[in-house]
Coordinates of C-alpha atoms in Angstrom, one line a residue:
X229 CA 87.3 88.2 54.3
X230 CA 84.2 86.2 55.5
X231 CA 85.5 83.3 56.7
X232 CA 88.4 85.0 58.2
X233 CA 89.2 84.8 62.1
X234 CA 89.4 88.0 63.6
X235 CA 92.3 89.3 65.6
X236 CA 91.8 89.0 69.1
X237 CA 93.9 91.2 70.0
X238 CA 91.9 93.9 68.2
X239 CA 90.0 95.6 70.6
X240 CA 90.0 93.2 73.4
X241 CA 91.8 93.8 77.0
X242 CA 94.9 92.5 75.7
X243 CA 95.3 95.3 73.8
X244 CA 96.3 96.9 76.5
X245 CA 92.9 99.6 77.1
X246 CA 92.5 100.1 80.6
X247 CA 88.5 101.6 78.9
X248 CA 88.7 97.7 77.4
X249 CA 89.5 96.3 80.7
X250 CA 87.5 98.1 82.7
X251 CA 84.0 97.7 80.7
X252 CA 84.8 93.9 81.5
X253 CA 85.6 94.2 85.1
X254 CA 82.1 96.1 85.4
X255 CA 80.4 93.4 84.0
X256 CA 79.8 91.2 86.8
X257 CA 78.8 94.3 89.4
X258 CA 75.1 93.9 89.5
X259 CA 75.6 90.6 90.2
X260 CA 77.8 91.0 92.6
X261 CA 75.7 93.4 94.4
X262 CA 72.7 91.6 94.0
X263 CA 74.9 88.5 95.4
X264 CA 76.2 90.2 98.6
X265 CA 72.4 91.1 99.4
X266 CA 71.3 87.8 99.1
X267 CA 74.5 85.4 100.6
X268 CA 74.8 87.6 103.8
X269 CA 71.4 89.4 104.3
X270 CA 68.4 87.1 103.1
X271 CA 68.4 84.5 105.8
X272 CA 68.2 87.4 108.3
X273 CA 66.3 90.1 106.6
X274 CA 63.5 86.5 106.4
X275 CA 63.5 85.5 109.9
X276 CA 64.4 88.5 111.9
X277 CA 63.0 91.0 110.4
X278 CA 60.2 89.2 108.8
X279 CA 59.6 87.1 111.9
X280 CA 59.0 84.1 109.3
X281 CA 60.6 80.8 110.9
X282 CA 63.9 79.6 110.3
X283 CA 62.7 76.5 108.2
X284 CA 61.1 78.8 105.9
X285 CA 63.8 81.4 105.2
X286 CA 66.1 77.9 104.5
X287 CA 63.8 76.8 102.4
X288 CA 63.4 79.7 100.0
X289 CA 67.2 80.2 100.3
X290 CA 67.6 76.8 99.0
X291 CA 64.7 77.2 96.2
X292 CA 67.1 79.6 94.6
X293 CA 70.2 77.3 95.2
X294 CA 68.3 74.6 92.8
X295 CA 67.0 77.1 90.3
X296 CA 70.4 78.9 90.1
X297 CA 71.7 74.6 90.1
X298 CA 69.8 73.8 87.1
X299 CA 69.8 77.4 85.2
X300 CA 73.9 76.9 85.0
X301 CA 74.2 74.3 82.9
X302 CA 71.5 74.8 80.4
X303 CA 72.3 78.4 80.0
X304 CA 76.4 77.4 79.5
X305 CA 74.8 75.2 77.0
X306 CA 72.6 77.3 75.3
X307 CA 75.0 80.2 75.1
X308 CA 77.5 77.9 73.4
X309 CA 74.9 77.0 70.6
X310 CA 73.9 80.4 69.9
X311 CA 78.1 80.9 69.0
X312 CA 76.2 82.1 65.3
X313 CA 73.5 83.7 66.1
X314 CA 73.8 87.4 67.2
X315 CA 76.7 88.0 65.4
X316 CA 76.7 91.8 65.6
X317 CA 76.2 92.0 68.8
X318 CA 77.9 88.6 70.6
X319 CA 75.9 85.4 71.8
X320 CA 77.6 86.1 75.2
X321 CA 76.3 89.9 75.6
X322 CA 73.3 89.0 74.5
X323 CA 72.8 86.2 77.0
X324 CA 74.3 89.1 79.6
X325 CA 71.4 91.2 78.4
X326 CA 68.9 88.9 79.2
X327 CA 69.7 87.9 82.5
X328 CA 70.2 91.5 83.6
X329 CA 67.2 92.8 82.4
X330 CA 65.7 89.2 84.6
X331 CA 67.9 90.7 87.7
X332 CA 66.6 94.2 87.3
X333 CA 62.8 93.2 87.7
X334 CA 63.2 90.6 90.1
X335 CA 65.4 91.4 93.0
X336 CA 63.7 94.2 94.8
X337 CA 60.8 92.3 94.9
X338 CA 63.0 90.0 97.1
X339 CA 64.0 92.6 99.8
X340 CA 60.6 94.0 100.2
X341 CA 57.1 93.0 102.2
X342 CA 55.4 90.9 100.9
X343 CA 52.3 92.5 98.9
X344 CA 48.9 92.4 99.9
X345 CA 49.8 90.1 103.0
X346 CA 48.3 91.1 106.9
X347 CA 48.8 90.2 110.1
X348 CA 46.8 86.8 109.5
X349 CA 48.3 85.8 106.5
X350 CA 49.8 82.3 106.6
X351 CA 53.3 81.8 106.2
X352 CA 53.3 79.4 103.3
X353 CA 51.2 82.1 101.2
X354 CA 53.9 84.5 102.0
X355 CA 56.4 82.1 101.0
X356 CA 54.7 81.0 97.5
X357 CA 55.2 84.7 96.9
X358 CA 58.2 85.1 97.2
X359 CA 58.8 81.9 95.0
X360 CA 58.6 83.3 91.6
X361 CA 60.7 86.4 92.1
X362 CA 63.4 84.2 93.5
X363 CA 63.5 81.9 90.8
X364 CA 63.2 84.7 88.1
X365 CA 66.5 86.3 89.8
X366 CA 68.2 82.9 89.9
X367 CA 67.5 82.6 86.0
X368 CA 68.4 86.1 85.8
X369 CA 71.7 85.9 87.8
X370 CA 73.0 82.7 86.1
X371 CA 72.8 83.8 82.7
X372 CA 74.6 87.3 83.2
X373 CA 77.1 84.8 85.2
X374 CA 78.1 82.5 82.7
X375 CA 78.2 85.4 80.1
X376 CA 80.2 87.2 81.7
X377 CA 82.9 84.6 82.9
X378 CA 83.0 82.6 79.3
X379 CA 84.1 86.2 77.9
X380 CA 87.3 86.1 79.7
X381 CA 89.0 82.8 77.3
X382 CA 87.5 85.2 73.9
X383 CA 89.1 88.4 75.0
X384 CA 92.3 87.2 76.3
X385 CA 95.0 84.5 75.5
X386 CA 97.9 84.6 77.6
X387 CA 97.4 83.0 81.3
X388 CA 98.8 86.3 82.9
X389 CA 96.5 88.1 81.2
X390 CA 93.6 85.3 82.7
X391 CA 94.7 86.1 85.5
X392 CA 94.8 89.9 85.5
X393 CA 91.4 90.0 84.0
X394 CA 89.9 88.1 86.5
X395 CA 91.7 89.7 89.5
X396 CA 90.5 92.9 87.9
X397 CA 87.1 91.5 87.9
X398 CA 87.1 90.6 91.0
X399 CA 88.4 93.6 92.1
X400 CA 85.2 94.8 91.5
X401 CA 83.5 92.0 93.2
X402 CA 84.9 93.2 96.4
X403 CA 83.9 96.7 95.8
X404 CA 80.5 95.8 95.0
X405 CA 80.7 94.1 98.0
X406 CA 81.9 97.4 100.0
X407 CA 79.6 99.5 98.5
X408 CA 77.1 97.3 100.0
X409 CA 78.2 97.0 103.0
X410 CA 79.1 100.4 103.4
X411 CA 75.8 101.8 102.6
X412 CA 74.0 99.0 104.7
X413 CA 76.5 100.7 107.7
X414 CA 75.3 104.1 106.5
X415 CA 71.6 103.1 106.3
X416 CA 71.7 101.5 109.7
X417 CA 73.4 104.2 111.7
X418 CA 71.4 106.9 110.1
X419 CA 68.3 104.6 111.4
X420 CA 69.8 104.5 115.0
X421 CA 70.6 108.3 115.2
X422 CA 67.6 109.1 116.5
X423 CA 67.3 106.4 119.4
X424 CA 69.6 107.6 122.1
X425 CA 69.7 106.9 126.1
X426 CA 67.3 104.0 127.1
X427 CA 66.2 103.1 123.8
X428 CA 69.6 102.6 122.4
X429 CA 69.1 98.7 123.1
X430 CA 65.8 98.5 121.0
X431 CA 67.5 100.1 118.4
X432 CA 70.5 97.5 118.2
X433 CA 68.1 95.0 117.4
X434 CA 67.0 94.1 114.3
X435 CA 63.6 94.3 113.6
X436 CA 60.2 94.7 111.3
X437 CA 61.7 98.7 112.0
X438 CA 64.1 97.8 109.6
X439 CA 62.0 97.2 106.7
X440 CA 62.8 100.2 104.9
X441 CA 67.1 99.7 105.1
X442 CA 66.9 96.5 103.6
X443 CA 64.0 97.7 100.7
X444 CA 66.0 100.9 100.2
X445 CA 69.2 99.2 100.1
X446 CA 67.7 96.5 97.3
X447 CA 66.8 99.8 95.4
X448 CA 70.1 101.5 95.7
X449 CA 71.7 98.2 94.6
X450 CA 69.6 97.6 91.7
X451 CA 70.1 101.6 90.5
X452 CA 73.7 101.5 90.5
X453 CA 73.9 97.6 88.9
X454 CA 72.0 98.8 85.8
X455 CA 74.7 101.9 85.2
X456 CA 77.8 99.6 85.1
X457 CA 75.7 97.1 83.4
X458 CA 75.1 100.1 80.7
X459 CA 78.5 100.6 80.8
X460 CA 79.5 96.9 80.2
X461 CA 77.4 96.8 77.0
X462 CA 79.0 100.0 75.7
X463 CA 82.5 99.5 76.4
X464 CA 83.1 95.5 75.8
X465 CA 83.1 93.8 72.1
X466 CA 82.5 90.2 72.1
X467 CA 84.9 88.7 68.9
X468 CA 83.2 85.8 67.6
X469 CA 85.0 83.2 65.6
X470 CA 82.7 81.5 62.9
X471 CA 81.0 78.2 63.3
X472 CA 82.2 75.2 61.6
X473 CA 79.3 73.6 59.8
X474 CA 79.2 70.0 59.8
X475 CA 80.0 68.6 56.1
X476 CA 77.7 67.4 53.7
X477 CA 77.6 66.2 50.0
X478 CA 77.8 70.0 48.6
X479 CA 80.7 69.9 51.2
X480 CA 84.5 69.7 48.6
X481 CA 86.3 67.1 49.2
X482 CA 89.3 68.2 50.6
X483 CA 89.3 71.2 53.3
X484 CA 92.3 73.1 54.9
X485 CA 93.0 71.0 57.9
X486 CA 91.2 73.0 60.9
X487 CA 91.7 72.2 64.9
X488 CA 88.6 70.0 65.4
X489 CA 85.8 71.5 68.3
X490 CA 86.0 70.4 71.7
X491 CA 82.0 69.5 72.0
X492 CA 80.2 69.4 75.8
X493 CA 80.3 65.7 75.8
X494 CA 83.9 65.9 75.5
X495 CA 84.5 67.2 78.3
X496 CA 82.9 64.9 80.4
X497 CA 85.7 62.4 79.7
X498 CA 88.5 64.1 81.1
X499 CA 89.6 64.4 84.3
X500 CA 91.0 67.5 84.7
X501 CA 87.2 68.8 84.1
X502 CA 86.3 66.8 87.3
X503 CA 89.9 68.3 89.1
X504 CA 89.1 71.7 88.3
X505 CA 85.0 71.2 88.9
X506 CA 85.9 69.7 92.8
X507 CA 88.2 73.0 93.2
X508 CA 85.9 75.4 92.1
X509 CA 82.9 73.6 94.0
X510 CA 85.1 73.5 97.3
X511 CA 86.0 77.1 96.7
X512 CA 82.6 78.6 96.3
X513 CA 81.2 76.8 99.1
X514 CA 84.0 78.2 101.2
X515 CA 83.2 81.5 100.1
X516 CA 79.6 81.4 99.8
X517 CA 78.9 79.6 103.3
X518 CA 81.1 82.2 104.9
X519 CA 79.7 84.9 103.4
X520 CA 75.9 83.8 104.9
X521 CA 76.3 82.5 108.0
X522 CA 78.8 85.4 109.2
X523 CA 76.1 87.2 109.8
X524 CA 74.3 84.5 111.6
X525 CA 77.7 84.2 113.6
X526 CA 78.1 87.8 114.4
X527 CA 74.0 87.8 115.4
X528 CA 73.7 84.8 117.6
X529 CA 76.9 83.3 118.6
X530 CA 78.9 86.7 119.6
X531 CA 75.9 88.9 120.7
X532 CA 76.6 91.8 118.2
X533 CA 74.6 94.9 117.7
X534 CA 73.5 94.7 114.4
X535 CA 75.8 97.4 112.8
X536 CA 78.0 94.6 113.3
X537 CA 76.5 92.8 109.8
X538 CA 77.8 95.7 108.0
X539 CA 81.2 96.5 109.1
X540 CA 82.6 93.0 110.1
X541 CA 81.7 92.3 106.2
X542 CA 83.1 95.6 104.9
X543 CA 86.5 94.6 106.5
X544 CA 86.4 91.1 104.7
X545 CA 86.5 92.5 101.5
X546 CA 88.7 95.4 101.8
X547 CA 91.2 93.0 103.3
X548 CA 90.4 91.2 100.1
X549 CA 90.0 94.1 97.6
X550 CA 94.1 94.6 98.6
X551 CA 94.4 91.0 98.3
X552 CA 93.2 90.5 94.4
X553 CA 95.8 93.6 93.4
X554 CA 98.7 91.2 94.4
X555 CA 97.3 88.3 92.8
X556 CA 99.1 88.3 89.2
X557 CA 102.7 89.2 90.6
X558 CA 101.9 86.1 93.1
X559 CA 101.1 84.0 90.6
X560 CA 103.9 84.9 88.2
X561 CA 105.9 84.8 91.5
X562 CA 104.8 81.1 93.2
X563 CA 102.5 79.8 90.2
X564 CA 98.9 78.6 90.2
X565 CA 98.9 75.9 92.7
X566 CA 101.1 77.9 95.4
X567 CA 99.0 80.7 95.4
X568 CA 96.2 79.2 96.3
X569 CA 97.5 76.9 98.8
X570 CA 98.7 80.4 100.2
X571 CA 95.4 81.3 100.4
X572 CA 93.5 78.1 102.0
X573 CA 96.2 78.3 104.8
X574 CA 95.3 81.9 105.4
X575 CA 91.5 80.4 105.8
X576 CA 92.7 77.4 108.0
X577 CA 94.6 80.2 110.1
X578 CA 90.8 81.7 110.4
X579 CA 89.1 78.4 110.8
X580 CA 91.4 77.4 114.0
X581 CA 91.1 80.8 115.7
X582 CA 87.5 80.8 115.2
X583 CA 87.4 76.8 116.7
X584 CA 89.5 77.9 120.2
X585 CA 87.7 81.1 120.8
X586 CA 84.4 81.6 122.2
X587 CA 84.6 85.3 122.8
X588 CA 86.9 87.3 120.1
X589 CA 86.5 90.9 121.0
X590 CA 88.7 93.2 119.2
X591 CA 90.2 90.5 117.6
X592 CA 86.8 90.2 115.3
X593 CA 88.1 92.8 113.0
X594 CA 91.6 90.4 112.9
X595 CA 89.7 87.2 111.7
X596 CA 87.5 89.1 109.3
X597 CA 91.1 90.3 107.6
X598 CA 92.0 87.0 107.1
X599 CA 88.9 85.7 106.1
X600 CA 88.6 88.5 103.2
X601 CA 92.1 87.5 102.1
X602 CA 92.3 84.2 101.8
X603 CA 88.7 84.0 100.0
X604 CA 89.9 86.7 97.7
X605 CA 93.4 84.5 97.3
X606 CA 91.4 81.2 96.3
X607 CA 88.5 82.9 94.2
X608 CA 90.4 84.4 91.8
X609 CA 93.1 81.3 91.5
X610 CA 90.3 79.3 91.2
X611 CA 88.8 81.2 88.0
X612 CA 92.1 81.2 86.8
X613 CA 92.5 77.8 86.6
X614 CA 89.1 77.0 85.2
X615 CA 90.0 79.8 82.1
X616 CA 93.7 77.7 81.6
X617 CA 91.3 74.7 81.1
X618 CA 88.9 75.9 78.5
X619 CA 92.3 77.7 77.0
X620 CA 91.6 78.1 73.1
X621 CA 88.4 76.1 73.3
X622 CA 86.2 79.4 73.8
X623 CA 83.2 77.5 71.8
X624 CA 82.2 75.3 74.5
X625 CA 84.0 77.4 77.3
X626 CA 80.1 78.9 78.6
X627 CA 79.5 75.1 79.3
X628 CA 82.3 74.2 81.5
X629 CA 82.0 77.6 83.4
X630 CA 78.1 76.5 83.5
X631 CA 79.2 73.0 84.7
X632 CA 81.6 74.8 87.0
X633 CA 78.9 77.1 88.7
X634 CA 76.2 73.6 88.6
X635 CA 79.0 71.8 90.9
X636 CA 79.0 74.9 93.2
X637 CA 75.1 75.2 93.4
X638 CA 74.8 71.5 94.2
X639 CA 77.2 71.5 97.0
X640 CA 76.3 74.7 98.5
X641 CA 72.5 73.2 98.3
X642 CA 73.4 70.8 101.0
X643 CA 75.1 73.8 103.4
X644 CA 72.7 76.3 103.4
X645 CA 69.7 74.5 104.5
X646 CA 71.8 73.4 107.9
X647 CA 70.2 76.5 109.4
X648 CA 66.7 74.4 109.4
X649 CA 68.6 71.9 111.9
X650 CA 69.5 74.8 114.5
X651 CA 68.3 73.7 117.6
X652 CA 65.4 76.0 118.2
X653 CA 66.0 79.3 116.4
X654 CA 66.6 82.1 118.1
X655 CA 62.8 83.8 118.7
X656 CA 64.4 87.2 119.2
X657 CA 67.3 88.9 117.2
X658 CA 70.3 89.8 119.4
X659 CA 71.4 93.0 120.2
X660 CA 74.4 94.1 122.8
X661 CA 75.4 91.9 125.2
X662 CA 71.9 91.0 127.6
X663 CA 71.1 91.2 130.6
X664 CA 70.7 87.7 132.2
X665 CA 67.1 87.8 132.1
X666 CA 67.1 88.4 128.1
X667 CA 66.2 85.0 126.7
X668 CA 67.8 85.6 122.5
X669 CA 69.7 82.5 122.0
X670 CA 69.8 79.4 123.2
X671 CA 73.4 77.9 124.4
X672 CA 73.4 75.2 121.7
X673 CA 72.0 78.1 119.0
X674 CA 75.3 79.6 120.2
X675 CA 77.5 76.9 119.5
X676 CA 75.8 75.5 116.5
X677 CA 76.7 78.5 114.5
X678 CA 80.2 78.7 116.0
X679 CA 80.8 75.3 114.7
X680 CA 79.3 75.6 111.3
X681 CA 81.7 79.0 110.7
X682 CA 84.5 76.5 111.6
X683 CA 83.2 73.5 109.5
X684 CA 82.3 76.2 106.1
X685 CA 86.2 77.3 106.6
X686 CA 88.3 74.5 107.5
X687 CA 86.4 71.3 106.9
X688 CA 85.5 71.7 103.3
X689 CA 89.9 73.7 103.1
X690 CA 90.7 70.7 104.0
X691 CA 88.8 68.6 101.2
X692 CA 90.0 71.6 98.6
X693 CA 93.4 71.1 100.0
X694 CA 93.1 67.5 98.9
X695 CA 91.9 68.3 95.5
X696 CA 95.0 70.9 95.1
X697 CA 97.5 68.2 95.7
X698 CA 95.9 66.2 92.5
X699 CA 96.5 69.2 90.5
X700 CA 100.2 68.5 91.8
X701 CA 100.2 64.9 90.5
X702 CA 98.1 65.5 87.5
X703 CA 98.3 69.3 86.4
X704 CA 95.8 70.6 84.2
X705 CA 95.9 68.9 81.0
X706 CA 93.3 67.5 78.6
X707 CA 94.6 64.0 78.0
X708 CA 91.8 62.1 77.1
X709 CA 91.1 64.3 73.8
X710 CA 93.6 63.7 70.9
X711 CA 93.0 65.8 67.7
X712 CA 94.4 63.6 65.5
X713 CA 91.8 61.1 66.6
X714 CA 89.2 63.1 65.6
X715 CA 87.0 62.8 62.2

């Protein structure tokens, strides 16, 4: 009938369609692509490669942390109000559809010279340029976001399911992630072949002769984003449950009693909104702040050759690719709340060894293993936990998962703009370890992103370790909203 709920269960992931779960999972991958490109390349694809000064690359890297800060929310709202239009095709997907066509045009704008400038060209006209295409992909990037993640509480009920869903989906996070690393490796060594004998060194060092990996790479990642973005759209249906008008005088008088709707504004009176939002926030700034300046770490604190950006980063995430298969038997295993206090001590474990060592050697590949697993570990709890919040409140769930991703954007705002306080940025980018005449990095340049690896890990898993143990006093519950008070 017309008015009749549809089975979820019909054609969702639940079902149990591996084709179902997997044109989910895809979702998310030009995102994610796009996402590794920009969290662990931009800062220095701008200012070594570039040669544009450290303020400035912080400054457009924070100009899409507010656009991406204020997009969230209103998106997460919007999408929630458009719950009846679309029907035939699903408010969410078409919300997806939007921001990846945004993402698609955008991005390789992004990772590519800047058009029509020349050697004389200010900075700040170079930088105005680049503005629109950055917010565009922010817009772009937060709307197939929130799409995607306010799917997972309208496809699946069960909190094992949550959770294999979004392990699965970020299963693919962390190959997106490997396939950009990987063919950043590829790109880079294929570069290098060439340059043997004495102009290995010039070749370790990135420079404006790697303009054409990073534009090529931005091409390669936008072409294989739109495929699994195609495939997304194909393989996924969005079940939508019908609106409840509000009553008026043609309304009868007496109704079948319905579950009353869980509006925005209701959820900014309970606290386990707040609990869940400090998590999440904590969890992406972990993540996120990692993920950028471990490139900056690798440059100018250890000395690396470049190739360094590449495979130090690949070995994260397949350390945490095998991490996210493990995560639903964990969590049926040790719960919610263990598992990702398993994780964050895996991440302290990193923090500390990163905080005693000044030289790591080998033992680089080590730290990057735990790294990738305990960010996998806490990522996918974390997403968990915000989908066993919304739980049958799907209607508003775009909002709290755009309220979710706000929190995020706001605290990562104030962490990614430290790089305009390092104390004088490094003029040159680092290759193999110099000779003592080669000036690349001052001594506090070396210690200042040492330090900030160390705060980005263990300072802000401790604060997330504090949230988690007021998820232990007060577990996830809305207590503040009462049905039967409700009109």
């Amino acid at each position: 009938e017309a008015g009749e709920v549809p089975n979820l269960a019909k054609g969702a992931p639940r079902a149990g369609s591996l084709v179902a779960r997997l044109s989910y999972a895809v979702g998310h991958f030009l995102n994610d692509l796009c996402a590794s490109m920009w969290f662990t390349y931009l800062l220095l694809y701008l200012h070594s490669v570039l040669a544009y000064s450290s303020r400035g690359a912080g400054l457009l890297l924070l100009l899409g942390q507010v656009a991406d800060g204020l997009c969230t929310p209103l998106v997460g709202y919007e999408a929630d109000r458009a719950a009846g239009c679309c029907a035939r095709y699903g408010p969410r997907k078409a919300w997806h559809l939007v921001g990846t066509v945004c993402v698609l045009l955008s991005f390789p704008f992004i990772f590519s010279p800047c058009l029509g400038c020349g050697a004389t060209t200010p900075e700040w006209a170079a930088l105005i340029y680049y503005g629109p295409f950055i917010v565009i992909f922010q817009f772009g990037w937060a709307a197939t976001q929130i799409a995607h993640l306010s799917l997972i509480p309208e496809l699946v009920t069960n909190d094992h399911e949550k959770v294999e869903l979004t392990a699965l989906r970020y299963a693919f996070t962390v190959v997106a992630n490997i396939t950009v690393y990987g063919t950043a490796w590829l790109l880079l060594h294929l570069q290098g072949s060439p340059h043997m004998g004495p102009t290995q060194e010039v070749s370790d060092q990135l420079g404006v002769q790697d303009v054409p990996v990073f534009r090529n790479l931005s091409l390669l990642v936008v072409g294989i984003g739109a495929i699994f973005s195609l495939l997304f759209h194909l393989g996924t249906r969005e079940w939508r449950q019908p609106r409840l008008e509000e009553p008026d005088e043609h309304s009868p008088l007496l109704t079948p009693v319905a579950r009353p709707l869980l509006l925005w504004k209701d959820w900014l009176r309970e606290p386990a909104f707040y609990q869940v939002g400090l998590l999440y926030m904590s969890t992406r700034l972990i993540v996120n702040l990692s993920q950028t300046y471990m490139a900056m770490y690798l440059t100018y604190s250890l000395k690396l050759p470049k190739k360094f950006i590449a495979s130090i980063p690949l070995v994260m995430y397949l350390s945490g690719f095998f991490s996210s298969l493990l995560m639903k038997p964990i969590n049926k295993w040790i719960g919610r709340n263990l598992t990702y206090f398993t994780g964050l001590l895996v991440i302290l474990a990193f923090s500390a060894w990163v905080a005693l060592a000044n030289e790591l050697g080998l033992a680089v590949y080590v730290v990057a293993v735990l790294l990738g697993a305990g960010c996998a570990t806490i990522l996918v709890t974390s997403l968990a936990m915000t989908a066993d919040l919304i739980g049958p409140h799907t209607h508003s769930g775009a909002f709290v998962y755009g309220a979710m991703s706000f929190s995020d954007r706001a605290g990562g705002g104030a962490g990614f703009p430290a790089v305009w306080g390092s104390p004088r940025g490094p003029t040159q980018p680092a290759g193999p370890p110099p000779a003592p005449s080669s000036d690349l990095c001052c001594t506090a340049c070396v210690a200042f992103y040492h330090w900030v690896m160390v705060v980005v890990t263990g300072g802000v898993g401790v604060a997330a370790t504090l949230t988690l143990c007021s998820l232990l006093v007060w577990p996830i519950r809305l207590r503040s909203w009462d049905p039967g008070t409700q009109s």
